[in-house]
PDB file of C-alpha atoms and ligand atoms in Angstrom:
ATOM      1  CA  MET A   1     -22.497 -16.595  -2.734  1.00 31.00           C
ATOM      2  CA  SER A   2     -20.194 -16.035   0.169  1.00 34.00           C
ATOM      3  CA  THR A   3     -18.872 -18.604   2.612  1.00 30.00           C
ATOM      4  CA  ILE A   4     -17.129 -17.429   5.722  1.00 29.00           C
ATOM      5  CA  TYR A   5     -15.531 -19.761   8.234  1.00 26.00           C
ATOM      6  CA  SER A   6     -15.424 -18.319  11.742  1.00 28.00           C
ATOM      7  CA  PRO A   7     -12.102 -17.438  13.301  1.00 28.00           C
ATOM      8  CA  ARG A   8     -10.780 -19.215  16.377  1.00 28.00           C
ATOM      9  CA  THR A   9      -8.488 -17.365  18.723  1.00 30.00           C
ATOM     10  CA  THR A  10      -6.243 -19.339  21.039  1.00 29.00           C
ATOM     11  CA  LYS A  11      -3.237 -18.607  23.194  1.00 30.00           C
ATOM     12  CA  SER A  12      -0.006 -19.543  21.524  1.00 32.00           C
ATOM     13  CA  ASN A  13       3.649 -20.083  22.281  1.00 30.00           C
ATOM     14  CA  GLY A  14       4.464 -17.042  20.106  1.00 30.00           C
ATOM     15  CA  PRO A  15       8.077 -16.305  19.339  1.00 29.00           C
ATOM     16  CA  GLN A  16       9.856 -15.132  22.479  1.00 29.00           C
ATOM     17  CA  GLY A  17      11.519 -11.742  22.402  1.00 29.00           C
ATOM     18  CA  ILE A  18      10.170 -10.747  19.004  1.00 33.00           C
ATOM     19  CA  CYS A  19       6.863  -9.181  19.993  1.00 36.00           C
ATOM     20  CA  PRO A  20       6.817  -5.699  21.497  1.00 35.00           C
ATOM     21  CA  GLY A  21       6.502  -6.117  25.255  1.00 33.00           C
ATOM     22  CA  ARG A  22       3.016  -4.631  25.629  1.00 34.00           C
ATOM     23  CA  TYR A  23       1.381  -7.057  23.198  1.00 37.00           C
ATOM     24  CA  THR A  24       0.316 -10.565  23.943  1.00 38.00           C
ATOM     25  CA  CYS A  25       1.046 -12.784  20.996  1.00 44.00           C
ATOM     26  CA  LEU A  26      -1.962 -14.870  20.070  1.00 44.00           C
ATOM     27  CA  SER A  27      -2.016 -17.357  17.277  1.00 47.00           C
ATOM     28  CA  TRP A  28      -4.904 -16.445  15.078  1.00 51.00           C
ATOM     29  CA  MET A  29      -6.668 -19.181  13.213  1.00 53.00           C
ATOM     30  CA  PRO A  30      -7.463 -17.319  10.029  1.00 52.00           C
ATOM     31  CA  ARG A  31     -10.879 -16.654   8.630  1.00 53.00           C
ATOM     32  CA  PHE A  32     -10.756 -18.022   5.119  1.00 56.00           C
ATOM     33  CA  GLU A  33     -13.084 -15.917   3.074  1.00 63.00           C
ATOM     34  CA  THR A  34     -14.301 -17.510  -0.104  1.00 63.00           C
ATOM     35  CA  GLN A  35     -16.286 -15.515  -2.594  1.00 59.00           C
ATOM     36  CA  LYS A  36     -18.072 -17.093  -5.496  1.00 53.00           C
ATOM     37  CA  SER A  37     -19.985 -15.066  -8.026  1.00 48.00           C
ATOM     38  CA  PRO A  38     -20.262 -14.913 -11.785  1.00 50.00           C
ATOM     39  CA  MET A  39     -17.741 -12.043 -11.513  1.00 57.00           C
ATOM     40  CA  ALA A  40     -15.235 -13.532  -9.102  1.00 66.00           C
ATOM     41  CA  PHE A  41     -14.002 -16.682  -7.442  1.00 89.00           C
ATOM     42  CA  TYR A  42     -11.265 -16.282  -4.912  1.00 94.00           C
ATOM     43  CA  HIS A  43     -10.261 -17.262  -1.408  1.00 95.00           C
ATOM     44  CA  ILE A  44      -8.010 -15.699   1.181  1.00 97.00           C
ATOM     45  CA  ARG A  45      -5.420 -17.573   3.191  1.00 97.00           C
ATOM     46  CA  GLN A  46      -2.326 -16.749   5.219  1.00 97.00           C
ATOM     47  CA  TYR A  47       0.963 -16.198   3.422  1.00 98.00           C
ATOM     48  CA  GLN A  48       3.256 -19.158   2.781  1.00 97.00           C
ATOM     49  CA  ASN A  49       6.903 -18.979   1.715  1.00 97.00           C
ATOM     50  CA  ARG A  50       6.095 -20.394  -1.714  1.00 97.00           C
ATOM     51  CA  ASP A  51       4.006 -17.254  -2.420  1.00 98.00           C
ATOM     52  CA  TYR A  52       7.036 -14.981  -2.059  1.00 98.00           C
ATOM     53  CA  LYS A  53       7.892 -14.275  -5.695  1.00 98.00           C
ATOM     54  CA  ARG A  54       4.290 -13.589  -6.734  1.00 98.00           C
ATOM     55  CA  VAL A  55       3.728 -11.415  -3.648  1.00 98.00           C
ATOM     56  CA  LEU A  56       6.757  -9.290  -4.554  1.00 98.00           C
ATOM     57  CA  ASP A  57       5.506  -8.976  -8.149  1.00 98.00           C
ATOM     58  CA  LEU A  58       2.121  -7.717  -6.928  1.00 98.00           C
ATOM     59  CA  PHE A  59       3.714  -5.347  -4.430  1.00 98.00           C
ATOM     60  CA  ILE A  60       6.154  -3.871  -6.960  1.00 98.00           C
ATOM     61  CA  SER A  61       3.652  -3.548  -9.823  1.00 97.00           C
ATOM     62  CA  GLY A  62       1.070  -2.047  -7.421  1.00 97.00           C
ATOM     63  CA  MET A  63       3.522   0.696  -6.463  1.00 96.00           C
ATOM     64  CA  GLU A  64       5.061   1.329  -9.862  1.00 96.00           C
ATOM     65  CA  GLU A  65       1.678   1.768 -11.536  1.00 96.00           C
ATOM     66  CA  HIS A  66       1.524   5.167  -9.795  1.00 95.00           C
ATOM     67  CA  ILE A  67       4.548   6.478 -11.727  1.00 96.00           C
ATOM     68  CA  PRO A  68       2.511   7.844 -14.694  1.00 95.00           C
ATOM     69  CA  ALA A  69       0.073   9.572 -12.288  1.00 95.00           C
ATOM     70  CA  THR A  70       3.063  11.067 -10.451  1.00 95.00           C
ATOM     71  CA  PHE A  71       4.418  12.438 -13.732  1.00 96.00           C
ATOM     72  CA  ARG A  72       1.017  13.897 -14.661  1.00 96.00           C
ATOM     73  CA  HIS A  73       0.785  15.409 -11.171  1.00 95.00           C
ATOM     74  CA  MET A  74       4.243  16.990 -11.575  1.00 95.00           C
ATOM     75  CA  LEU A  75       3.115  18.557 -14.859  1.00 96.00           C
ATOM     76  CA  THR A  76       0.334  20.389 -13.018  1.00 96.00           C
ATOM     77  CA  LEU A  77       2.679  22.027 -10.483  1.00 95.00           C
ATOM     78  CA  PRO A  78       3.319  25.797 -10.909  1.00 95.00           C
ATOM     79  CA  ARG A  79       7.034  25.165 -10.210  1.00 93.00           C
ATOM     80  CA  THR A  80       7.128  22.833 -13.235  1.00 95.00           C
ATOM     81  CA  HIS A  81       5.482  25.474 -15.433  1.00 96.00           C
ATOM     82  CA  LEU A  82       8.067  28.027 -14.236  1.00 96.00           C
ATOM     83  CA  LEU A  83      10.916  25.614 -14.930  1.00 95.00           C
ATOM     84  CA  LEU A  84       9.689  24.871 -18.462  1.00 96.00           C
ATOM     85  CA  LEU A  85       9.132  28.551 -19.200  1.00 96.00           C
ATOM     86  CA  GLY A  86      12.541  29.448 -17.752  1.00 96.00           C
ATOM     87  CA  VAL A  87      14.319  26.800 -19.861  1.00 96.00           C
ATOM     88  CA  LEU A  88      12.427  27.876 -22.990  1.00 95.00           C
ATOM     89  CA  LEU A  89      13.263  31.577 -22.560  1.00 95.00           C
ATOM     90  CA  ALA A  90      16.876  30.928 -21.520  1.00 96.00           C
ATOM     91  CA  VAL A  91      17.600  28.724 -24.554  1.00 95.00           C
ATOM     92  CA  VAL A  92      15.871  31.115 -26.990  1.00 94.00           C
ATOM     93  CA  LEU A  93      17.715  34.121 -25.539  1.00 95.00           C
ATOM     94  CA  VAL A  94      21.111  32.426 -25.541  1.00 94.00           C
ATOM     95  CA  SER A  95      20.919  30.492 -28.807  1.00 93.00           C
ATOM     96  CA  GLY A  96      18.151  32.262 -30.707  1.00 91.00           C
ATOM     97  CA  SER A  97      16.947  28.852 -31.847  1.00 93.00           C
ATOM     98  CA  TRP A  98      13.365  27.745 -31.234  1.00 93.00           C
ATOM     99  CA  LEU A  99      14.308  24.245 -32.361  1.00 94.00           C
ATOM    100  CA  LEU A 100      16.960  24.007 -29.644  1.00 95.00           C
ATOM    101  CA  ALA A 101      14.435  25.409 -27.154  1.00 94.00           C
ATOM    102  CA  ALA A 102      11.893  22.733 -28.133  1.00 95.00           C
ATOM    103  CA  MET A 103      14.562  20.045 -27.778  1.00 95.00           C
ATOM    104  CA  SER A 104      15.525  21.399 -24.360  1.00 96.00           C
ATOM    105  CA  ILE A 105      11.898  21.246 -23.239  1.00 96.00           C
ATOM    106  CA  PHE A 106      11.730  17.664 -24.476  1.00 96.00           C
ATOM    107  CA  PHE A 107      14.813  16.771 -22.401  1.00 96.00           C
ATOM    108  CA  VAL A 108      13.452  18.523 -19.310  1.00 96.00           C
ATOM    109  CA  LEU A 109      10.217  16.528 -19.684  1.00 97.00           C
ATOM    110  CA  LEU A 110      12.251  13.348 -20.026  1.00 97.00           C
ATOM    111  CA  LEU A 111      14.150  14.254 -16.856  1.00 96.00           C
ATOM    112  CA  LEU A 112      10.884  14.907 -15.017  1.00 95.00           C
ATOM    113  CA  LYS A 113       9.564  11.543 -16.169  1.00 95.00           C
ATOM    114  CA  LEU A 114      12.630   9.853 -14.707  1.00 94.00           C
ATOM    115  CA  LEU A 115      12.230  11.915 -11.549  1.00 92.00           C
ATOM    116  CA  ALA A 116       8.620  10.718 -11.189  1.00 93.00           C
ATOM    117  CA  ARG A 117       9.898   7.145 -10.896  1.00 93.00           C
ATOM    118  CA  GLN A 118      12.245   8.043  -8.073  1.00 89.00           C
ATOM    119  CA  PRO A 119       9.965   8.154  -4.992  1.00 86.00           C
ATOM    120  CA  TRP A 120       8.245   4.857  -5.925  1.00 92.00           C
ATOM    121  CA  LYS A 121      11.466   3.058  -6.802  1.00 94.00           C
ATOM    122  CA  GLU A 122      12.982   4.359  -3.570  1.00 90.00           C
ATOM    123  CA  TYR A 123      10.023   3.142  -1.495  1.00 92.00           C
ATOM    124  CA  VAL A 124      10.034  -0.286  -3.159  1.00 97.00           C
ATOM    125  CA  ALA A 125      13.799  -0.640  -2.668  1.00 97.00           C
ATOM    126  CA  LYS A 126      13.484   0.312   1.001  1.00 96.00           C
ATOM    127  CA  CYS A 127      10.756  -2.290   1.582  1.00 98.00           C
ATOM    128  CA  LEU A 128      12.664  -4.989  -0.280  1.00 98.00           C
ATOM    129  CA  HIS A 129      15.551  -4.434   2.133  1.00 98.00           C
ATOM    130  CA  THR A 130      13.355  -4.319   5.241  1.00 97.00           C
ATOM    131  CA  ASP A 131       9.927  -5.879   5.856  1.00 97.00           C
ATOM    132  CA  MET A 132       9.498  -7.452   2.404  1.00 98.00           C
ATOM    133  CA  ALA A 133      12.912  -9.154   2.508  1.00 98.00           C
ATOM    134  CA  ASP A 134      11.484 -11.944   4.678  1.00 97.00           C
ATOM    135  CA  ILE A 135       7.704 -11.792   5.069  1.00 98.00           C
ATOM    136  CA  THR A 136       7.487 -14.725   7.462  1.00 97.00           C
ATOM    137  CA  LYS A 137      10.002 -13.130   9.805  1.00 97.00           C
ATOM    138  CA  SER A 138       8.741  -9.554   9.455  1.00 97.00           C
ATOM    139  CA  TYR A 139       5.003 -10.266   9.686  1.00 97.00           C
ATOM    140  CA  MET A 140       4.048 -13.805  10.700  1.00 95.00           C
ATOM    141  CA  ASN A 141       6.683 -14.080  13.446  1.00 93.00           C
ATOM    142  CA  ALA A 142       6.275 -10.523  14.691  1.00 92.00           C
ATOM    143  CA  CYS A 143       2.700 -10.538  16.049  1.00 93.00           C
ATOM    144  CA  GLY A 144       1.386  -9.413  12.683  1.00 97.00           C
ATOM    145  CA  SER A 145       0.098 -11.363   9.723  1.00 98.00           C
ATOM    146  CA  PHE A 146       0.154 -11.424   5.944  1.00 98.00           C
ATOM    147  CA  TRP A 147      -2.565 -12.780   3.669  1.00 98.00           C
ATOM    148  CA  VAL A 148      -2.896 -13.595   0.014  1.00 98.00           C
ATOM    149  CA  ALA A 149      -6.027 -13.789  -2.116  1.00 98.00           C
ATOM    150  CA  LYS A 150      -5.929 -16.654  -4.587  1.00 97.00           C
ATOM    151  CA  SER A 151      -7.944 -17.032  -7.755  1.00 96.00           C
ATOM    152  CA  GLY A 152      -7.508 -19.787 -10.344  1.00 93.00           C
ATOM    153  CA  GLY A 153      -4.573 -21.172  -8.356  1.00 93.00           C
ATOM    154  CA  GLU A 154      -2.715 -17.866  -8.567  1.00 96.00           C
ATOM    155  CA  VAL A 155      -2.014 -15.216  -5.930  1.00 98.00           C
ATOM    156  CA  VAL A 156      -3.943 -12.137  -7.088  1.00 98.00           C
ATOM    157  CA  GLY A 157      -4.040  -9.962  -3.956  1.00 98.00           C
ATOM    158  CA  ILE A 158      -1.959  -9.259  -0.867  1.00 98.00           C
ATOM    159  CA  VAL A 159      -2.156  -7.439   2.456  1.00 98.00           C
ATOM    160  CA  GLY A 160      -0.124  -7.420   5.675  1.00 98.00           C
ATOM    161  CA  CYS A 161      -0.382  -5.942   9.143  1.00 98.00           C
ATOM    162  CA  LEU A 162       1.835  -5.267  12.150  1.00 98.00           C
ATOM    163  CA  PRO A 163       1.316  -3.805  15.632  1.00 98.00           C
ATOM    164  CA  VAL A 164       2.186  -0.111  15.883  1.00 97.00           C
ATOM    165  CA  LYS A 165       5.245   0.171  18.144  1.00 94.00           C
ATOM    166  CA  ASP A 166       4.407   3.489  19.831  1.00 94.00           C
ATOM    167  CA  PRO A 167       0.646   4.017  19.649  1.00 95.00           C
ATOM    168  CA  PRO A 168      -1.057   6.974  21.364  1.00 94.00           C
ATOM    169  CA  LEU A 169      -1.548   6.489  25.093  1.00 93.00           C
ATOM    170  CA  GLY A 170      -4.290   3.991  25.884  1.00 92.00           C
ATOM    171  CA  ARG A 171      -4.634   2.762  22.292  1.00 94.00           C
ATOM    172  CA  LYS A 172      -3.544  -0.540  20.803  1.00 96.00           C
ATOM    173  CA  GLN A 173      -3.106  -0.059  17.084  1.00 98.00           C
ATOM    174  CA  LEU A 174      -2.537  -2.388  14.168  1.00 98.00           C
ATOM    175  CA  GLU A 175      -1.091  -1.007  10.929  1.00 98.00           C
ATOM    176  CA  LEU A 176      -2.179  -2.294   7.529  1.00 98.00           C
ATOM    177  CA  PHE A 177       0.519  -2.604   4.840  1.00 98.00           C
ATOM    178  CA  HIS A 178       0.926  -3.393   1.149  1.00 98.00           C
ATOM    179  CA  LEU A 179      -2.648  -3.833  -0.020  1.00 98.00           C
ATOM    180  CA  SER A 180      -2.458  -4.690  -3.706  1.00 98.00           C
ATOM    181  CA  VAL A 181      -4.636  -6.547  -6.204  1.00 98.00           C
ATOM    182  CA  SER A 182      -3.538  -7.640  -9.677  1.00 97.00           C
ATOM    183  CA  SER A 183      -4.857  -5.326 -12.382  1.00 96.00           C
ATOM    184  CA  GLN A 184      -6.735  -8.224 -14.053  1.00 96.00           C
ATOM    185  CA  HIS A 185      -8.710  -8.933 -10.862  1.00 97.00           C
ATOM    186  CA  ARG A 186      -9.742  -5.441  -9.800  1.00 96.00           C
ATOM    187  CA  GLY A 187     -13.299  -4.369  -9.068  1.00 95.00           C
ATOM    188  CA  GLN A 188     -14.306  -7.827  -7.801  1.00 95.00           C
ATOM    189  CA  GLY A 189     -14.233  -6.968  -4.111  1.00 96.00           C
ATOM    190  CA  ILE A 190     -10.881  -8.672  -3.446  1.00 97.00           C
ATOM    191  CA  ALA A 191      -9.298  -5.631  -1.781  1.00 98.00           C
ATOM    192  CA  LYS A 192     -12.397  -5.174   0.379  1.00 97.00           C
ATOM    193  CA  ALA A 193     -12.200  -8.827   1.459  1.00 97.00           C
ATOM    194  CA  LEU A 194      -8.493  -8.419   2.308  1.00 98.00           C
ATOM    195  CA  ILE A 195      -9.257  -5.308   4.383  1.00 98.00           C
ATOM    196  CA  ARG A 196     -12.102  -7.141   6.158  1.00 98.00           C
ATOM    197  CA  THR A 197      -9.609  -9.905   6.992  1.00 98.00           C
ATOM    198  CA  VAL A 198      -7.264  -7.379   8.627  1.00 98.00           C
ATOM    199  CA  LEU A 199     -10.164  -5.743  10.518  1.00 98.00           C
ATOM    200  CA  GLN A 200     -11.323  -9.127  11.799  1.00 97.00           C
ATOM    201  CA  PHE A 201      -7.786 -10.043  12.881  1.00 97.00           C
ATOM    202  CA  ALA A 202      -7.550  -6.710  14.725  1.00 97.00           C
ATOM    203  CA  ARG A 203     -10.890  -7.244  16.504  1.00 96.00           C
ATOM    204  CA  ASP A 204      -9.942 -10.765  17.530  1.00 95.00           C
ATOM    205  CA  GLN A 205      -6.618  -9.564  18.922  1.00 95.00           C
ATOM    206  CA  GLY A 206      -8.219  -6.722  20.896  1.00 96.00           C
ATOM    207  CA  TYR A 207      -6.811  -3.808  18.922  1.00 97.00           C
ATOM    208  CA  SER A 208      -8.529  -0.447  19.331  1.00 97.00           C
ATOM    209  CA  ASP A 209      -7.702   0.894  15.842  1.00 97.00           C
ATOM    210  CA  VAL A 210      -6.450  -0.178  12.454  1.00 98.00           C
ATOM    211  CA  VAL A 211      -4.285   2.532  10.916  1.00 98.00           C
ATOM    212  CA  LEU A 212      -2.554   2.905   7.574  1.00 98.00           C
ATOM    213  CA  GLU A 213      -0.738   5.322   5.325  1.00 97.00           C
ATOM    214  CA  THR A 214      -1.238   5.936   1.649  1.00 96.00           C
ATOM    215  CA  SER A 215      -0.578   8.834  -0.700  1.00 94.00           C
ATOM    216  CA  VAL A 216      -2.871  11.474  -2.161  1.00 93.00           C
ATOM    217  CA  LEU A 217      -2.137  10.046  -5.590  1.00 91.00           C
ATOM    218  CA  GLN A 218      -3.722   6.705  -4.702  1.00 91.00           C
ATOM    219  CA  GLN A 219      -7.241   8.105  -4.934  1.00 84.00           C
ATOM    220  CA  GLY A 220      -8.803   4.722  -5.662  1.00 88.00           C
ATOM    221  CA  ALA A 221      -7.258   3.301  -2.513  1.00 94.00           C
ATOM    222  CA  GLU A 222      -8.383   6.225  -0.357  1.00 94.00           C
ATOM    223  CA  ALA A 223     -11.964   5.963  -1.695  1.00 95.00           C
ATOM    224  CA  LEU A 224     -11.896   2.265  -0.878  1.00 97.00           C
ATOM    225  CA  TYR A 225     -10.627   2.790   2.682  1.00 98.00           C
ATOM    226  CA  VAL A 226     -13.159   5.564   3.350  1.00 97.00           C
ATOM    227  CA  SER A 227     -15.982   3.352   2.056  1.00 97.00           C
ATOM    228  CA  MET A 228     -14.893   0.772   4.632  1.00 97.00           C
ATOM    229  CA  GLY A 229     -14.982   3.133   7.600  1.00 96.00           C
ATOM    230  CA  PHE A 230     -11.472   4.630   7.639  1.00 98.00           C
ATOM    231  CA  ARG A 231     -11.145   8.355   8.271  1.00 97.00           C
ATOM    232  CA  ARG A 232      -8.256  10.710   7.481  1.00 97.00           C
ATOM    233  CA  THR A 233      -6.306  11.663  10.627  1.00 97.00           C
ATOM    234  CA  GLY A 234      -3.246  13.442   9.261  1.00 97.00           C
ATOM    235  CA  GLN A 235      -0.889  14.119   6.413  1.00 97.00           C
ATOM    236  CA  TYR A 236       2.814  14.775   5.946  1.00 97.00           C
ATOM    237  CA  PHE A 237       5.615  14.615   3.383  1.00 94.00           C
ATOM    238  CA  MET A 238       7.537  11.350   3.669  1.00 89.00           C
ATOM    239  CA  SER A 239      10.806  12.954   2.570  1.00 87.00           C
ATOM    240  CA  VAL A 240      12.257  16.057   0.955  1.00 87.00           C
ATOM    241  CA  PHE A 241      11.816  14.349  -2.366  1.00 83.00           C
ATOM    242  CA  TRP A 242       8.100  13.735  -1.855  1.00 86.00           C
ATOM    243  CA  LYS A 243       7.846  17.366  -0.780  1.00 89.00           C
ATOM    244  CA  PHE A 244       9.619  18.434  -3.948  1.00 85.00           C
ATOM    245  CA  VAL A 245       7.068  16.563  -6.069  1.00 86.00           C
ATOM    246  CA  ASP A 246       4.293  17.748  -3.732  1.00 90.00           C
ATOM    247  CA  ILE A 247       2.917  14.313  -2.864  1.00 91.00           C
ATOM    248  CA  LEU A 248       1.457  14.071   0.613  1.00 94.00           C
ATOM    249  CA  THR A 249       1.342  10.862   2.583  1.00 95.00           C
ATOM    250  CA  ILE A 250      -2.056  10.612   4.249  1.00 97.00           C
ATOM    251  CA  GLN A 251      -2.822   8.775   7.470  1.00 98.00           C
ATOM    252  CA  LEU A 252      -6.119   6.941   7.953  1.00 98.00           C
ATOM    253  CA  LYS A 253      -7.673   5.279  10.975  1.00 98.00           C
ATOM    254  CA  HIS A 254     -10.496   2.786  11.518  1.00 98.00           C
ATOM    255  CA  PRO A 255     -11.535   2.705  15.185  1.00 97.00           C
ATOM    256  CA  LEU A 256     -12.846  -0.640  16.368  1.00 96.00           C
ATOM    257  CA  PRO A 257     -15.943  -0.122  18.528  1.00 83.00           C
ATOM    258  CA  SER A 258     -15.491  -3.120  20.797  1.00 65.00           C
ATOM    259  CA  ALA A 259     -12.234  -1.757  22.266  1.00 46.00           C
TER     260      ALA A 259
HETATM  261  C1  COA B 301      -6.656  -0.033  -4.560  1.00 52.29           C
HETATM  262  C2  COA B 301      -6.808  -1.495  -4.961  1.00 52.29           C
HETATM  263  C3  COA B 301      -6.185  -2.381  -3.904  1.00 52.29           C
HETATM  264  C4  COA B 301      -8.319  -1.820  -5.112  1.00 52.29           C
HETATM  265  O1  COA B 301      -8.450  -3.205  -5.403  1.00 52.29           O
HETATM  266  P1  COA B 301      -9.838  -3.855  -5.919  1.00 52.29           P
HETATM  267  O2  COA B 301      -9.755  -5.312  -5.665  1.00 52.29           O
HETATM  268  O3  COA B 301     -10.108  -3.405  -7.302  1.00 52.29           O
HETATM  269  O4  COA B 301     -10.886  -3.174  -4.952  1.00 52.29           O
HETATM  270  P2  COA B 301     -12.337  -3.767  -4.621  1.00 52.29           P
HETATM  271  O5  COA B 301     -12.915  -4.389  -5.855  1.00 52.29           O
HETATM  272  O6  COA B 301     -12.297  -4.592  -3.402  1.00 52.29           O
HETATM  273  O7  COA B 301     -13.106  -2.452  -4.219  1.00 52.29           O
HETATM  274  C5  COA B 301     -13.449  -1.544  -5.200  1.00 52.29           C
HETATM  275  C6  COA B 301     -13.728  -0.252  -4.447  1.00 52.29           C
HETATM  276  O8  COA B 301     -12.515   0.486  -4.388  1.00 52.29           O
HETATM  277  C7  COA B 301     -12.737   1.852  -4.703  1.00 52.29           C
HETATM  278  N1  COA B 301     -11.950   2.136  -5.886  1.00 52.29           N
HETATM  279  C8  COA B 301     -11.058   1.272  -6.473  1.00 52.29           C
HETATM  280  N2  COA B 301     -10.457   1.886  -7.500  1.00 52.29           N
HETATM  281  C9  COA B 301     -10.985   3.116  -7.584  1.00 52.29           C
HETATM  282  C10 COA B 301     -10.763   4.243  -8.424  1.00 52.29           C
HETATM  283  N3  COA B 301      -9.864   4.205  -9.414  1.00 52.29           N
HETATM  284  N4  COA B 301     -11.461   5.362  -8.186  1.00 52.29           N
HETATM  285  C11 COA B 301     -12.365   5.419  -7.180  1.00 52.29           C
HETATM  286  N5  COA B 301     -12.604   4.394  -6.365  1.00 52.29           N
HETATM  287  C12 COA B 301     -11.933   3.270  -6.548  1.00 52.29           C
HETATM  288  C13 COA B 301     -14.202   2.016  -4.848  1.00 52.29           C
HETATM  289  O9  COA B 301     -14.644   2.441  -3.553  1.00 52.29           O
HETATM  290  C14 COA B 301     -14.728   0.623  -5.125  1.00 52.29           C
HETATM  291  O10 COA B 301     -15.951   0.421  -4.500  1.00 52.29           O
HETATM  292  P3  COA B 301     -17.239   0.004  -5.387  1.00 52.29           P
HETATM  293  O11 COA B 301     -16.859  -1.295  -6.033  1.00 52.29           O
HETATM  294  O12 COA B 301     -18.314  -0.125  -4.360  1.00 52.29           O
HETATM  295  O13 COA B 301     -17.416   1.130  -6.371  1.00 52.29           O
HETATM  296  C15 COA B 301      -6.132  -1.765  -6.356  1.00 52.29           C
HETATM  297  O14 COA B 301      -6.573  -0.774  -7.262  1.00 52.29           O
HETATM  298  C16 COA B 301      -4.619  -1.769  -6.311  1.00 52.29           C
HETATM  299  O15 COA B 301      -3.996  -2.800  -6.052  1.00 52.29           O
HETATM  300  N6  COA B 301      -3.968  -0.615  -6.597  1.00 52.29           N
HETATM  301  C17 COA B 301      -2.501  -0.552  -6.673  1.00 52.29           C
HETATM  302  C18 COA B 301      -1.834  -0.706  -5.328  1.00 52.29           C
HETATM  303  C19 COA B 301      -2.297   0.367  -4.359  1.00 52.29           C
HETATM  304  O16 COA B 301      -2.303   1.552  -4.652  1.00 52.29           O
HETATM  305  N7  COA B 301      -2.629  -0.099  -3.151  1.00 52.29           N
HETATM  306  C20 COA B 301      -3.027   0.738  -2.083  1.00 52.29           C
HETATM  307  C21 COA B 301      -1.920   0.813  -1.104  1.00 52.29           C
HETATM  308  S1  COA B 301      -2.310   1.925   0.198  1.00 52.29           S
END
């Protein structure tokens, strides 16, 4: 059973000087989506400061769970095969010892495993020093919003959104950030409900598109976005490091027909 309370959109006295000039800040009375089923019972509400610690936990664990997949991805790269072969041959030729060669391979694999953590740890650290340092200031007071999904009194899902500062000419775009659902509550439609909340917010605020970025490694997330009407619009490497580990950032867009 699903109960959805309609949104109300009213003009607000939004924070002066914080919103980008071309946007009108509207206070958005949130749509609280409550889902009851034998599988799931949760509701979605706007972020409150007391959620902060749990939100960070979900954000960090949601990103760091991709470290093993990154390592496995690195093991499939031809440059990794060349490196391992090169180390093996070099050690055997220099030392004549296959045991030393095997140990060297083990250490190279260990190094690669540490390296696989790097892009995710770097991304998390960057966010913790920027938008995730103060969610109320970065999202709620900046013409965006941030929601949590609660189940059994606990925050089990998160998502945020902010206006895009320099959208293409004639477009008004909202960017979705930090979608994450606790591993114990997956497959119950919570992420879909959080995405629907962002889409509804965007429609109510007159945005023409909702955009987002994710990585090729997050295949579950991409499948989810595509199933909800997002389409791939581009791809790029976020940094030299991501290029080194051959992980593309992909850009997705959901046009909103009413705009
Ligand atoms: C991606 C994520 C948010 C999905 O949360 P969820 O609550 O389990 O998702 P929902 O139950 O709402 O939707 C499930 C849908 O997602 C897709 N999906 C989720 N995981 C998938 C996977 N491993 N492979 C393929 N599709 C997957 C499917 O389309 C599925 O639809 P279906 O139920 O009709 O088959 C969750 O796995 C997560 O938090 N991952 C870690 C953080 C992350 O990568 N976030 C994305 C940031 S861009």
